Coordinates of C-alpha atoms in Angstrom, one line a residue:
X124 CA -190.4 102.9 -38.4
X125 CA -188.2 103.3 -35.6
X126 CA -185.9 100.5 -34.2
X127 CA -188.2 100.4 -30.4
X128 CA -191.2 100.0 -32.1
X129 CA -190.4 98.0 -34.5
X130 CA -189.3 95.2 -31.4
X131 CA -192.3 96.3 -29.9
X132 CA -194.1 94.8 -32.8
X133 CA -192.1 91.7 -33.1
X134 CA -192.2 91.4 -29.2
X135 CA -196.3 91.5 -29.9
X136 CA -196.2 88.9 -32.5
X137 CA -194.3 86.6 -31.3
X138 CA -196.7 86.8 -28.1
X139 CA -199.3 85.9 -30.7
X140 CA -197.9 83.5 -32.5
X141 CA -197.1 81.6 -28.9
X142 CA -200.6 81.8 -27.4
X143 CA -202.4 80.8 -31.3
X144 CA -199.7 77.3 -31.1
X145 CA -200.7 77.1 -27.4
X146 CA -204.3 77.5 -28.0
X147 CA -204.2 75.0 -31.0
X148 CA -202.7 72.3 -28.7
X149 CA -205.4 72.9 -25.8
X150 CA -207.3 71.4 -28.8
X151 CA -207.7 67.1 -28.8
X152 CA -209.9 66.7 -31.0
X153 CA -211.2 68.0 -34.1
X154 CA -208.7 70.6 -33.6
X155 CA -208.0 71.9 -36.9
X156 CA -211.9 72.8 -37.8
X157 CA -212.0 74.0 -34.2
X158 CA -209.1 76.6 -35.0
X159 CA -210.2 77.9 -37.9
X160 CA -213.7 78.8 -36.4
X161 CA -212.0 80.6 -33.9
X162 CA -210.3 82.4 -37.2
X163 CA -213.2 82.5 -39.1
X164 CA -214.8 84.5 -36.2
X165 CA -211.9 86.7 -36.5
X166 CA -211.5 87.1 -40.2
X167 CA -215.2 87.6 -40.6
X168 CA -216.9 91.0 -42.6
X169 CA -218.5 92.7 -39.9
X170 CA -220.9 91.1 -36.9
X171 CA -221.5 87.1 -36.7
X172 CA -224.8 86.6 -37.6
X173 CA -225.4 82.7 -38.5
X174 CA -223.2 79.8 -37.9
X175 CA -223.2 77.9 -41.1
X176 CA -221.7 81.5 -43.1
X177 CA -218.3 81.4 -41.0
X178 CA -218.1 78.6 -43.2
X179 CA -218.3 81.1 -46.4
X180 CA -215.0 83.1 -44.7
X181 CA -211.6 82.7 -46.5
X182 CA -209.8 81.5 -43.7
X183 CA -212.4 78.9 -43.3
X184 CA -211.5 75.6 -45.6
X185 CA -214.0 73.3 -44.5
X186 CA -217.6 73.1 -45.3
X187 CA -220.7 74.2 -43.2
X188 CA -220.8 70.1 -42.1
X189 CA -217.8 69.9 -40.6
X190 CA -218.1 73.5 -38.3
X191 CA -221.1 71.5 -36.6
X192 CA -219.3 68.2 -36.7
X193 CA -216.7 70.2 -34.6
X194 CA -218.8 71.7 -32.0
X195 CA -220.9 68.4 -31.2
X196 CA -218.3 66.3 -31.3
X197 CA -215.0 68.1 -31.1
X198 CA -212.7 68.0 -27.6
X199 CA -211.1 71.0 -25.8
X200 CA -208.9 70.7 -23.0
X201 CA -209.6 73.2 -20.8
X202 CA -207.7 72.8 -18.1
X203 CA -204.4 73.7 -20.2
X204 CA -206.5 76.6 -22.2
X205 CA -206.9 78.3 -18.6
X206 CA -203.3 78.1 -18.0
X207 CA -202.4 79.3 -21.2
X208 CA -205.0 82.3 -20.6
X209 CA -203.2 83.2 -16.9
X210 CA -200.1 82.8 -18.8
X211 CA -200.4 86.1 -21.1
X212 CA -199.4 89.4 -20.1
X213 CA -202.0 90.9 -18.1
X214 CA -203.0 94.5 -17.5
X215 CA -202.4 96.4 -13.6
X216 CA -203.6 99.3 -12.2
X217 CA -201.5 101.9 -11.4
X218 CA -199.8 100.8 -8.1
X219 CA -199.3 97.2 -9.9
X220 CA -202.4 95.1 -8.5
X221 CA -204.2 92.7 -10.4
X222 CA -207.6 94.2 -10.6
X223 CA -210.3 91.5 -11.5
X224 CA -213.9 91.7 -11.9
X225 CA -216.3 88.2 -11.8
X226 CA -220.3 88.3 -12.9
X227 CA -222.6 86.4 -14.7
X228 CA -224.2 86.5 -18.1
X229 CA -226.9 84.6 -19.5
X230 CA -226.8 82.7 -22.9
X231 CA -230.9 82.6 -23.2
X232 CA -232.1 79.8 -25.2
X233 CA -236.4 80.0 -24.2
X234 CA -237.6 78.1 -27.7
X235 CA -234.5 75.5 -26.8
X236 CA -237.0 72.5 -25.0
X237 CA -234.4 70.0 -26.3
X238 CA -231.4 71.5 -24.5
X239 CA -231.1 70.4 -21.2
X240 CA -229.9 72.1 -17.9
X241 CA -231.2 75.4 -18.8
X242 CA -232.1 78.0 -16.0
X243 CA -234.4 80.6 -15.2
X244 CA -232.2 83.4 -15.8
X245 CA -233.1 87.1 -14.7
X246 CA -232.9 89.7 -17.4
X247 CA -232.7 93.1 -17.2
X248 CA -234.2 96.0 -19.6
X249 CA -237.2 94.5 -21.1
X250 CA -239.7 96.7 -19.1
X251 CA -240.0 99.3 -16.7
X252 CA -238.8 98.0 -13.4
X253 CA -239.3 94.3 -14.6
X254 CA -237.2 91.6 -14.4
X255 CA -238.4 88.1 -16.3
X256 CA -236.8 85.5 -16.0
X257 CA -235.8 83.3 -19.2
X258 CA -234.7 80.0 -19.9
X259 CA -230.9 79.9 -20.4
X260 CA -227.4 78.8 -19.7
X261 CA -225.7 81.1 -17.1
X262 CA -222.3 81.8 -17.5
X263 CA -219.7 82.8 -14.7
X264 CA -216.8 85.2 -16.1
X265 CA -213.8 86.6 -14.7
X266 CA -211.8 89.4 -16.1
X267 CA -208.6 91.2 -15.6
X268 CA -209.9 95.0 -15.6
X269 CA -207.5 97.9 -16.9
X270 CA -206.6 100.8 -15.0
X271 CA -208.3 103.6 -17.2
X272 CA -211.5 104.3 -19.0
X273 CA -211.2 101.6 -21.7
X274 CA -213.5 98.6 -23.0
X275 CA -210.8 95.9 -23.0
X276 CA -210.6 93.6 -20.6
X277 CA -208.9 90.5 -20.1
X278 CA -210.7 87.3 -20.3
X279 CA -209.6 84.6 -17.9
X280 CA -212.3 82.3 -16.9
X281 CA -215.9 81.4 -17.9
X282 CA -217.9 78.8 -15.9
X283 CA -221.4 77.5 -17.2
X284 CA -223.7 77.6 -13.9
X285 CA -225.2 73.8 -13.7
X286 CA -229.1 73.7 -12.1
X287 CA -227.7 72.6 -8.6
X288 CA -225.1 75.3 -8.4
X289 CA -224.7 78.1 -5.6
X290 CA -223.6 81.0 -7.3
X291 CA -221.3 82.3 -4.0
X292 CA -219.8 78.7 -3.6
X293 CA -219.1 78.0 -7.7
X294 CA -217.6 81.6 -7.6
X295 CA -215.5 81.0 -4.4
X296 CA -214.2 78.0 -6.4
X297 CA -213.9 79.5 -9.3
X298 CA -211.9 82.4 -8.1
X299 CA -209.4 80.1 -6.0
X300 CA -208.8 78.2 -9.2
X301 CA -208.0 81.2 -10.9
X302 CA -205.7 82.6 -8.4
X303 CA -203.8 79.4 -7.9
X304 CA -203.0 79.2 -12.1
X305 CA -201.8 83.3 -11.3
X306 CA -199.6 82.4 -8.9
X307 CA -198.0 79.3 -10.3
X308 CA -197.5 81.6 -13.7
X309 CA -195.9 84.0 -11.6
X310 CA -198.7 86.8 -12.3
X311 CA -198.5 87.2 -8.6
X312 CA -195.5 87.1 -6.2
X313 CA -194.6 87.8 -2.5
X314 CA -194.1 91.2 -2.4
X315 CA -197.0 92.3 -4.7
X316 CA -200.0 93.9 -3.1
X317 CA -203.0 92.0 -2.8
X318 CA -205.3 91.1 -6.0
X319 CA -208.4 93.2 -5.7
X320 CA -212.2 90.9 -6.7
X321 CA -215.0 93.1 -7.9
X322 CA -218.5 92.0 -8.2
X323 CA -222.0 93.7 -8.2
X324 CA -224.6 93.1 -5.8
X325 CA -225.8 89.7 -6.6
X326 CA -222.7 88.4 -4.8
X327 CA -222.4 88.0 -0.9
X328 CA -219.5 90.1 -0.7
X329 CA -218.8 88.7 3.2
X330 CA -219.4 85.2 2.2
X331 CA -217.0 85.5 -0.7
X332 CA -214.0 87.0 1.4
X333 CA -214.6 84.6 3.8
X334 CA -214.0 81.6 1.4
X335 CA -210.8 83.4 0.3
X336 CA -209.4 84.4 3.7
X337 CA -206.3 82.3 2.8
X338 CA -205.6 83.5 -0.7
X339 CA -204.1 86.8 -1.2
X340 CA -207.0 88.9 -2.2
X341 CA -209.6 91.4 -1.2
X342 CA -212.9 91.6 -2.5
X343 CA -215.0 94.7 -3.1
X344 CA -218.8 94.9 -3.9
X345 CA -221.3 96.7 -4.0
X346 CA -224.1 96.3 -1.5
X347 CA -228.3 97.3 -1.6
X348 CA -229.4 100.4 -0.3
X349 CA -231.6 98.6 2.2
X350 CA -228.7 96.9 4.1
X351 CA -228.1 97.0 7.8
X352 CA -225.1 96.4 9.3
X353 CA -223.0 95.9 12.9
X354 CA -220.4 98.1 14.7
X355 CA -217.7 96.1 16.8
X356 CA -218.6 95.0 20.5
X357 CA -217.5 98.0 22.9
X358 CA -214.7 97.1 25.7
X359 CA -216.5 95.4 27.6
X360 CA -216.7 97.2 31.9
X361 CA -215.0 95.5 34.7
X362 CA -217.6 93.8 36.6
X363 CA -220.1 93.2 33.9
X364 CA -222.1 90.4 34.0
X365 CA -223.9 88.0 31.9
X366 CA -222.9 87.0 28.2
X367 CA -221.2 89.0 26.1
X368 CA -222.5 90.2 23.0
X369 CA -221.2 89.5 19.4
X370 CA -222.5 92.7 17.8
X371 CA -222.7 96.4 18.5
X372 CA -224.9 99.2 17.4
X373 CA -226.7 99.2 14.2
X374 CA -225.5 100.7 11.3
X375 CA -228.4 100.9 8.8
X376 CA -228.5 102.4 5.5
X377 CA -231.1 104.1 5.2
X378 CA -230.8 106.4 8.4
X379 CA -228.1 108.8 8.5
X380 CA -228.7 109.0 11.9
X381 CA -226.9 105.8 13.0
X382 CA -223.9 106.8 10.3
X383 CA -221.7 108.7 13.3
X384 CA -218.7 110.2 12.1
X385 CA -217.0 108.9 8.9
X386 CA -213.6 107.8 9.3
X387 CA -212.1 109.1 5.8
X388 CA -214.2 111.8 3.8
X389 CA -212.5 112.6 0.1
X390 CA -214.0 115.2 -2.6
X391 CA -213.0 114.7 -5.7
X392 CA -213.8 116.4 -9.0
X393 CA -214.6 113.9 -12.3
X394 CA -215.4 115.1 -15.6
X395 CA -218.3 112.3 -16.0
X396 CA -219.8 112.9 -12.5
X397 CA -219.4 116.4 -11.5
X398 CA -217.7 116.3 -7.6
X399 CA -218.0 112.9 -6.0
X400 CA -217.9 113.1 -2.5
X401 CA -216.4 109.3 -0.9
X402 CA -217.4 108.7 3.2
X403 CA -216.1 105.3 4.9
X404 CA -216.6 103.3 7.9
X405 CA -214.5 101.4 9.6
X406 CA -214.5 97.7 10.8
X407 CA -218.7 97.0 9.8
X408 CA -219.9 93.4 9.8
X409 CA -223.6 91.9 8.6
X410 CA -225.2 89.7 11.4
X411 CA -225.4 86.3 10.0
X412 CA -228.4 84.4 10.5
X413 CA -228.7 82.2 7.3
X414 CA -226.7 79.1 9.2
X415 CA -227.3 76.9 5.8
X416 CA -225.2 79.2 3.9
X417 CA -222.1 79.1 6.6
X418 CA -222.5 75.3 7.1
X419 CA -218.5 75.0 7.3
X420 CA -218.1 77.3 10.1
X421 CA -217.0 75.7 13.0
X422 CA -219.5 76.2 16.0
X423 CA -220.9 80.0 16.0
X424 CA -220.9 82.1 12.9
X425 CA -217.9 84.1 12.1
X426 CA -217.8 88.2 12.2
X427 CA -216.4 89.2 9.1
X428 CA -215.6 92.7 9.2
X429 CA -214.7 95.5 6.7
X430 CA -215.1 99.0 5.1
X431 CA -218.4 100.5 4.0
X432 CA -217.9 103.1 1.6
X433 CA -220.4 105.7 0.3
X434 CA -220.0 107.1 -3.1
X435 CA -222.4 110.3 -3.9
X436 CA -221.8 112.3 -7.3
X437 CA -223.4 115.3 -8.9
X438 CA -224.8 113.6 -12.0
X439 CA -224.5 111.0 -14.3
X440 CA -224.4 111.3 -18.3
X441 CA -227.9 110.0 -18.8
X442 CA -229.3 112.8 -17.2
X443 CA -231.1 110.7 -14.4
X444 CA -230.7 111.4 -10.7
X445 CA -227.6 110.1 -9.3
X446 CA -228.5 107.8 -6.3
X447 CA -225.6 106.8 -3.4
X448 CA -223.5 103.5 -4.2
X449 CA -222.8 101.6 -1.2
X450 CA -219.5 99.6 -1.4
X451 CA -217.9 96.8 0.8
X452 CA -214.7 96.3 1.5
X453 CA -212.7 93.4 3.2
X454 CA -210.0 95.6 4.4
X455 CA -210.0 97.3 7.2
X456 CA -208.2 100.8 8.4
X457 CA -208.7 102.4 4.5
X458 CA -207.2 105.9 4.5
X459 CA -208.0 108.4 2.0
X460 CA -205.8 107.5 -1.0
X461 CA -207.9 103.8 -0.4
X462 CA -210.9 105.3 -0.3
X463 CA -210.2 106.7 -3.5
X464 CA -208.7 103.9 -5.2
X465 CA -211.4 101.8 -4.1
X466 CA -214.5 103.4 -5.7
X467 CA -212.7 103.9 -8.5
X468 CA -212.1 100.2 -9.2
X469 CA -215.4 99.8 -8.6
X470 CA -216.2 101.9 -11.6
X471 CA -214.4 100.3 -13.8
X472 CA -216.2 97.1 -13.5
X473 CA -219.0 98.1 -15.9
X474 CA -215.8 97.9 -18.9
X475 CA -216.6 93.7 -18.4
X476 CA -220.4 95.1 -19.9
X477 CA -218.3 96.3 -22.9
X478 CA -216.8 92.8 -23.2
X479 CA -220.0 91.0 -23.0
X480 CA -221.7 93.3 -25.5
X481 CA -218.7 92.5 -27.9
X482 CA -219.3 88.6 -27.2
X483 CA -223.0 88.7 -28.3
X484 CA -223.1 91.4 -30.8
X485 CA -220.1 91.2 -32.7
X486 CA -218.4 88.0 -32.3
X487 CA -221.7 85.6 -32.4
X488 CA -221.7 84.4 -28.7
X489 CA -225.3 83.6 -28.4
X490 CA -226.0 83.7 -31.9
X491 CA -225.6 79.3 -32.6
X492 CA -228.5 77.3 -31.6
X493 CA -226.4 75.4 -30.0
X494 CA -228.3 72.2 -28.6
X495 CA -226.6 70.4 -25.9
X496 CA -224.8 72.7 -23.0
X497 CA -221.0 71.0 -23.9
X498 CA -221.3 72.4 -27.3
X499 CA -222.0 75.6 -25.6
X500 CA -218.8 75.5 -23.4
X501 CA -216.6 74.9 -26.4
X502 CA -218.0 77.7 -28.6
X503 CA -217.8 79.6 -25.7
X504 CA -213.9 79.1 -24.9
X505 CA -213.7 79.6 -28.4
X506 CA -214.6 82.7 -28.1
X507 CA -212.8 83.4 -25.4
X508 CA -209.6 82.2 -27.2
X509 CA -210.0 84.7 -29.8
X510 CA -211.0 87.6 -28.1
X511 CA -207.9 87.3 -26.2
X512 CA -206.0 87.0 -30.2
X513 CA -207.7 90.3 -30.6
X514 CA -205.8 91.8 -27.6
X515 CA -202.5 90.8 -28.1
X516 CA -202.9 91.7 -31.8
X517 CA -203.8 95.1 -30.4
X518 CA -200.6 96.7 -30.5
X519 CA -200.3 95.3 -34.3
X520 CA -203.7 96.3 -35.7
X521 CA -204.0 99.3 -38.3
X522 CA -207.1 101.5 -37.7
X523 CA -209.3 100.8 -40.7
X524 CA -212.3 103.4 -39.9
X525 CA -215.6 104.1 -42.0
X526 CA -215.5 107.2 -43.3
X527 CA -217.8 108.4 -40.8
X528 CA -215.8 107.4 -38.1
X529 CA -213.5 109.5 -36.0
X530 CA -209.5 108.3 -36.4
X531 CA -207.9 107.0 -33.0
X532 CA -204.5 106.7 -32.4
X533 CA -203.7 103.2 -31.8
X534 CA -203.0 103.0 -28.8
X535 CA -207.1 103.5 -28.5
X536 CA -208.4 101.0 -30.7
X537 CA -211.3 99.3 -29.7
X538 CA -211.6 95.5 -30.0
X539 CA -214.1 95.8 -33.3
X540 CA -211.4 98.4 -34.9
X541 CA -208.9 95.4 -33.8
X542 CA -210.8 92.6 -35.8
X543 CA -211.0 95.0 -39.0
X544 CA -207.5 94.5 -39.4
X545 CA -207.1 90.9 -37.7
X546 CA -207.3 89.6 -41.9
X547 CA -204.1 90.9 -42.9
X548 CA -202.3 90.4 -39.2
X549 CA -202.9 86.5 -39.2
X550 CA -200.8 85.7 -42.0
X551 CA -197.7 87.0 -40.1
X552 CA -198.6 84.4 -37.0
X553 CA -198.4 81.2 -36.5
X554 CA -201.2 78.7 -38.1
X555 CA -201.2 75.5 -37.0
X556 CA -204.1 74.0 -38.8
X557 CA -203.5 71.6 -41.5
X558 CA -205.0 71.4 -44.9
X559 CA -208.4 69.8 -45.0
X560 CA -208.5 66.3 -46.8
X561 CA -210.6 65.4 -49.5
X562 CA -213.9 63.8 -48.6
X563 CA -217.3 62.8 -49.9
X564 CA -220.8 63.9 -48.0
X565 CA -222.3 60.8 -46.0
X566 CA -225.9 59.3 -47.5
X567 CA -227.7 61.2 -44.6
X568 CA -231.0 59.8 -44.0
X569 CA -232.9 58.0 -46.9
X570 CA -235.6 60.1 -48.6
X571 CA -239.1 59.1 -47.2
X572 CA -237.8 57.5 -43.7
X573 CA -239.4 59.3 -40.7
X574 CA -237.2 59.8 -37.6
X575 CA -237.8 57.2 -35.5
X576 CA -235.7 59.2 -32.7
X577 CA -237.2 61.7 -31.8
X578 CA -234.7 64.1 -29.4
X579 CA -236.1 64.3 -25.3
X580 CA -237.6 67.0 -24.6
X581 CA -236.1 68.7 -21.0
X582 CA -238.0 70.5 -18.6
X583 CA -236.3 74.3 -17.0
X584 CA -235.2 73.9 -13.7
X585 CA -236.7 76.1 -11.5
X586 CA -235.0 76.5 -7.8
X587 CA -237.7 75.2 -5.5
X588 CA -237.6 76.4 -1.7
X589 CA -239.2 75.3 1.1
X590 CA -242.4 76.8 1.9
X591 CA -243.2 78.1 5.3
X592 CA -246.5 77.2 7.1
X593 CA -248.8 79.7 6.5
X594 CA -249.9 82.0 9.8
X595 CA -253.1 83.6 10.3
X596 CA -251.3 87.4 10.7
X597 CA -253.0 90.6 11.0
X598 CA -251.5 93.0 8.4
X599 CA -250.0 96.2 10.3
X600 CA -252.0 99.6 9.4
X601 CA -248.1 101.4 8.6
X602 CA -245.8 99.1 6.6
X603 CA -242.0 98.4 7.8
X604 CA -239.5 99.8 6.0
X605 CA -237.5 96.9 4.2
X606 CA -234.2 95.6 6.2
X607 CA -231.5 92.8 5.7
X608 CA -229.0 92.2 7.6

């Protein structure tokens, strides 16, 4: 082993060992059954699939009573757990930006009618073009994305959506939170360029940029197909009377005739997509009518302005026909190389689906049933502690493949190949938990005593919105195409 990488190793557990003491202190109570859960996730023989057998895992010295003892009524202190996560070395892209992607993913819990605060949550992939929703607990997530194709991300947030929530506004929070803990960790500084948000459709992409117009960020989404947006007021003539008007020509979506002339055109040859071929327009604004979603503006509704960009590519690797991606931008005056670097970000935003198929599958996210929503948010930052263990063990992980598996040099191990070989790197790190004491099982209820106590039952809440007065309309004989604004 040479001298460099053997400091690169020590560098890499020493960064281990830090976060594991950091993340056992974020802990106030049960903390040592609460730590060696997160391990016993960790240490575990292939995917979590019950609660009560990470109790069965070596690491684990406590018995199946005390793992749920910890979750009901154990403590985490999550305001330090955040900073401790926005203290770790985070990835970049190549010209050194902070590259982070926000969405939402659903714990569903339908059977649960004793958990409350559960949501009708929207699931995709259970029918053809259907979308049911499911009694759940939403959660809000943001990750630090890598530059290349890769399924690690870096964990830095998660947010359980209460009934009453807005998603735009708890996100705007969420993400001014999370930038404020970057900054004061010195993730970002003065001279770095600005930290780029990615999100999917189901986020207001104007909305959001507005709420963040004083932070140091730009935010980049992708928008619906059906959209229709505004052009900038011409100079207005000499002599021109009457009022003048906040919005020029349309610019809809679905008719290339009111495209014009792009501003930037790139071609650009993938191995995944065949040629993708990137068109932008400059300074584009939605016309806002919703006035109960921009209830802090001041007066009129702001024009919030950006970049459109449309992405169109040969094929995809399913074999299904490629439709356009539509993309907004907060900047303004992209050139070429942005263009570029722009839908490309946006592509690697699916890598946070890798993440949250490694949550639920493998590690046992959604696997407890968990009753009451705060037990939820501390197995959940549980697992996000030791996801983020698994990558900073990455540089220190042997691959241990199947022997139907092909190798990978390890610089490419996944975060499953990682937790193979988390066992035999936790012994070199830091373990803060202490040594269970000897104790004796309570009596538990006596045998033939019913339950007087019977658990309330909670209802889902539904959103409910107010219902307009029905009109006596005559239904058109040729059917509008579909707009928003």
């Amino acid at each position: 082993m040479s001298l460099l990488h053997r400091d690169a190793r020590l560098e890499a557990l020493t960064e281990l060992s830090c976060f594991r003491g950091e993340f056992y202190s974020c802990l106030t109570a049960r903390s040592d059954a609460l730590f060696e859960l997160a391990d016993a996730v960790l240490c575990g023989d292939g995917a979590v699939r019950s609660l009560p057998e990470l109790s069965l895992v070596g690491e684990h010295r406590r018995g199946h009573g005390g793992l749920y003892a910890a979750l009901a009524r154990g403590s985490i202190n999550t305001h330090r757990l955040r900073r401790a996560l926005a203290e770790v070395p985070l990835p970049r892209s190549d010209d050194g930006r902070l590259v982070l992607a926000v969405d939402v993913t659903c714990w569903l819990r339908p059977d649960a009618h004793t958990s409350p605060e559960r949501i009708l949550c929207h699931t995709y992939g259970r029918g053809k073009d259907q979308h049911i929703p499911v009694p759940g607990w939403p959660y809000s997530i943001i990750c630090a994305l890598e530059p290349g194709r890769s399924s690690w991300t870096a964990p830095l947030d998660a947010t359980r959506l209460a009934p009453a929530d807005d998603t735009a506004t708890v996100t705007a929070r969420q993400l001014r939170d999370l930038l404020r803990r970057l900054i004061a960790s010195g993730q970002w500084q003065e001279d770095d360029p600005d930290i780029l948000v990615v999100a999917d459709a189901g986020y207001d992409a104007p909305r959001l940029a507005f709420l963040l117009k004083d932070l140091p960020v730009q935010v980049l989404a992708r928008m619906r197909s059906d959209r229709v947006l505004r052009r900038t007021v011409p100079r207005r003539q000499p002599h021109t009377m009457g009022r003048p008007p906040r919005h020029g020509g349309e610019f809809v979506f679905g008719q290339p005739d009111t495209w014009g002339t792009p501003d930037t055109q790139t071609v650009t040859g993938t191995r995944l997509y065949g040629t993708a071929v990137a068109r932008s327009w400059d300074r584009l604004h939605p016309r806002l009518t919703h006035r109960s979603s921009w209830a802090s503006a001041d007066g009129t509704l702001p024009v919030i302005e950006g970049t459109v960009i449309r992405l169109d590519i040969d094929h995809l690797p399913s074999g299904a026909t490629p439709k356009p991606v539509w993309l907004w931008w907060s900047g303004t005056g992209a050139t070429p190389a942005d263009t570029d670097r722009l839908w490309q970000a946006y592509l690697r935003r699916f890598d946070i689906e890798h993440t949250f198929r490694l949550f639920k599958q493998t590690l046992g996210w959604t696997v407890p049933k968990i009753r009451t929503p705060e037990a939820a948010d501390r197995w959940t930052w549980l697992i996000v502690a030791a996801y983020t263990q698994l990558r900073l063990a990455r540089p220190l992980a042997a691959d241990l493949r199947k022997p139907w598996e092909k190798p990978s040099s390890p610089d490419r191990l996944t975060p499953a190949r990682v937790r193979r070989d988390f066992r035999h790197i936790r012994p070199q790190a830091d373990c803060p938990a202490r040594a269970p004491k000897p104790s004796r099982p309570g009596p538990g209820r006596p045998p033939g005593l019913k339950n007087t106590h019977p658990t309330p039952r909670h209802d889902v809440h539904t959103p409910r919105k107010p219902q307009p007065p029905r009109r006596q309309t005559k239904t058109p004989t040729t059917p509008r195409p579909r707009r928003t604004g």
